[in-house]
């Protein structure tokens, strides 16, 4: 998990964790999504709908959302982490680790049997929290519609 002294430094630097749906305005998130190869053309109405049906974690500084993640879950046995985004100007400060740590300590997520995610290039971040490649990947299937 993230070092408590690092969290204090982030707080001292003016960063603040966000978790309430009303904290996440789709207009404020659009620039973050635009930075991501996998979501840069995602329509506003799709982002809005996804926010309404997810557990949200973010980081705010000076009135701007600078990091964001969302979880899709049944609140009982399974959760999927998606849309982890850190603004380019704020990368390398531990913000993704901070919101991941906060989410994983949430009571209803901390007791789940299975948590999953997909990443192209951040394996090390997630491995530090116990994520690993899927055992028995041959059992998993998906219908991907691009």
Coordinates of C-alpha atoms in Angstrom, one line a residue:
X1 CA 0.0 0.0 0.0
X2 CA 1.0 3.6 -0.4
X3 CA 3.3 5.1 2.3
X4 CA 1.4 7.3 4.8
X5 CA 4.1 10.0 4.6
X6 CA 3.5 10.1 0.8
X7 CA -0.2 10.7 1.4
X8 CA 0.6 13.5 3.8
X9 CA 2.9 15.1 1.2
X10 CA 0.2 14.8 -1.4
X11 CA -2.2 16.5 1.0
X12 CA 0.3 19.2 1.8
X13 CA 0.8 19.8 -1.9
X14 CA -2.9 20.6 -2.2
X15 CA -4.2 17.2 -3.5
X16 CA -7.5 15.9 -2.2
X17 CA -9.3 12.6 -2.7
X18 CA -12.8 12.7 -4.3
X19 CA -15.3 9.9 -3.9
X20 CA -18.8 11.3 -4.3
X21 CA -20.6 11.2 -7.7
X22 CA -21.4 14.9 -7.5
X23 CA -17.6 15.6 -7.4
X24 CA -17.2 14.3 -11.0
X25 CA -18.5 16.6 -13.7
X26 CA -18.3 15.1 -17.2
X27 CA -17.0 18.4 -18.6
X28 CA -14.1 18.4 -16.1
X29 CA -13.3 14.8 -17.0
X30 CA -13.4 15.2 -20.7
X31 CA -9.8 16.6 -20.9
X32 CA -8.5 13.6 -18.9
X33 CA -10.3 11.1 -21.2
X34 CA -8.9 12.9 -24.2
X35 CA -5.3 12.0 -23.1
X36 CA -6.0 8.3 -23.1
X37 CA -5.5 6.2 -26.3
X38 CA -8.4 3.9 -25.3
X39 CA -10.9 6.6 -24.5
X40 CA -10.0 9.8 -26.3
X41 CA -13.1 9.6 -28.6
X42 CA -15.5 8.5 -25.9
X43 CA -18.7 10.6 -26.2
X44 CA -19.8 12.7 -23.3
X45 CA -23.1 10.9 -22.9
X46 CA -21.2 7.6 -22.6
X47 CA -18.9 9.0 -19.9
X48 CA -21.9 10.4 -18.0
X49 CA -23.7 7.1 -18.1
X50 CA -20.5 5.3 -16.9
X51 CA -20.1 7.7 -14.0
X52 CA -23.7 7.1 -12.9
X53 CA -23.1 3.3 -12.7
X54 CA -19.7 3.1 -11.1
X55 CA -17.8 3.6 -7.8
X56 CA -15.6 6.6 -8.4
X57 CA -12.3 7.7 -7.0
X58 CA -10.4 10.8 -8.1
X59 CA -7.9 13.4 -7.0
X60 CA -8.5 17.2 -7.1
X61 CA -6.1 20.0 -7.0
X62 CA -6.9 23.7 -7.2
X63 CA -10.5 22.9 -8.3
X64 CA -9.4 20.6 -11.1
X65 CA -9.7 16.8 -11.3
X66 CA -6.2 15.6 -12.0
X67 CA -6.6 11.8 -11.5
X68 CA -9.6 9.5 -11.8
X69 CA -10.6 5.9 -11.7
X70 CA -13.8 4.0 -11.6
X71 CA -14.9 0.5 -10.5
X72 CA -17.7 -1.5 -11.9
X73 CA -19.0 -3.9 -9.2
X74 CA -21.9 -6.0 -7.9
X75 CA -20.9 -4.9 -4.4
X76 CA -20.7 -8.5 -3.2
X77 CA -18.1 -10.7 -5.1
X78 CA -16.6 -8.9 -8.1
X79 CA -15.2 -5.6 -9.1
X80 CA -13.5 -4.4 -12.3
X81 CA -11.2 -1.5 -12.2
X82 CA -11.3 0.7 -15.3
X83 CA -10.6 4.2 -16.6
X84 CA -7.5 4.9 -14.4
X85 CA -6.3 8.3 -15.7
X86 CA -3.7 10.7 -14.3
X87 CA -3.3 14.1 -16.0
X88 CA 0.1 14.2 -17.8
X89 CA 1.1 17.2 -15.8
X90 CA 0.6 15.3 -12.5
X91 CA 2.1 11.9 -13.3
X92 CA 4.9 10.4 -11.3
X93 CA 3.6 11.7 -7.9
X94 CA 1.8 8.6 -6.8
X95 CA -1.7 9.7 -7.5
X96 CA -2.8 6.5 -9.2
X97 CA -1.4 4.5 -6.3
X98 CA -3.2 6.8 -3.8
X99 CA -6.6 6.3 -5.4
X100 CA -6.0 2.6 -5.8
X101 CA -5.0 2.3 -2.1
X102 CA -8.1 4.3 -1.0
X103 CA -10.4 2.1 -3.1
X104 CA -8.9 -1.2 -2.0
X105 CA -9.4 -0.1 1.6
X106 CA -13.1 0.6 1.1
X107 CA -15.0 -2.0 3.1
X108 CA -17.1 -3.4 0.3
X109 CA -14.2 -3.6 -2.1
X110 CA -11.7 -5.0 0.4
X111 CA -13.7 -8.2 1.0
X112 CA -14.4 -9.0 -2.7
X113 CA -13.4 -12.4 -3.9
X114 CA -12.2 -11.2 -7.3
X115 CA -10.9 -7.9 -8.6
X116 CA -9.8 -7.5 -12.2
X117 CA -8.4 -5.0 -14.6
X118 CA -6.8 -4.6 -18.0
X119 CA -3.6 -2.7 -18.6
X120 CA -1.3 -2.3 -21.5
X121 CA 1.6 -0.6 -19.7
X122 CA 1.1 -0.2 -15.9
X123 CA 1.6 -3.8 -14.7
X124 CA 4.1 -2.7 -12.0
X125 CA 1.7 -0.3 -10.4
X126 CA -1.0 -3.0 -10.0
X127 CA 1.4 -5.8 -9.1
X128 CA 2.4 -3.7 -6.0
X129 CA -1.2 -4.2 -4.8
X130 CA -1.3 -7.9 -5.4
X131 CA -2.7 -8.0 -8.9
X132 CA -1.2 -10.7 -11.2
X133 CA -1.8 -12.2 -14.6
X134 CA -4.9 -14.3 -14.7
X135 CA -4.6 -18.0 -13.7
X136 CA -6.4 -20.2 -16.2
X137 CA -6.8 -17.5 -18.8
X138 CA -8.3 -20.1 -21.1
X139 CA -11.5 -20.0 -19.0
X140 CA -12.0 -16.3 -19.6
X141 CA -13.9 -15.0 -22.6
X142 CA -15.0 -11.6 -23.8
X143 CA -17.2 -10.0 -26.5
X144 CA -15.3 -6.9 -27.5
X145 CA -17.0 -4.4 -29.7
X146 CA -14.2 -1.8 -29.9

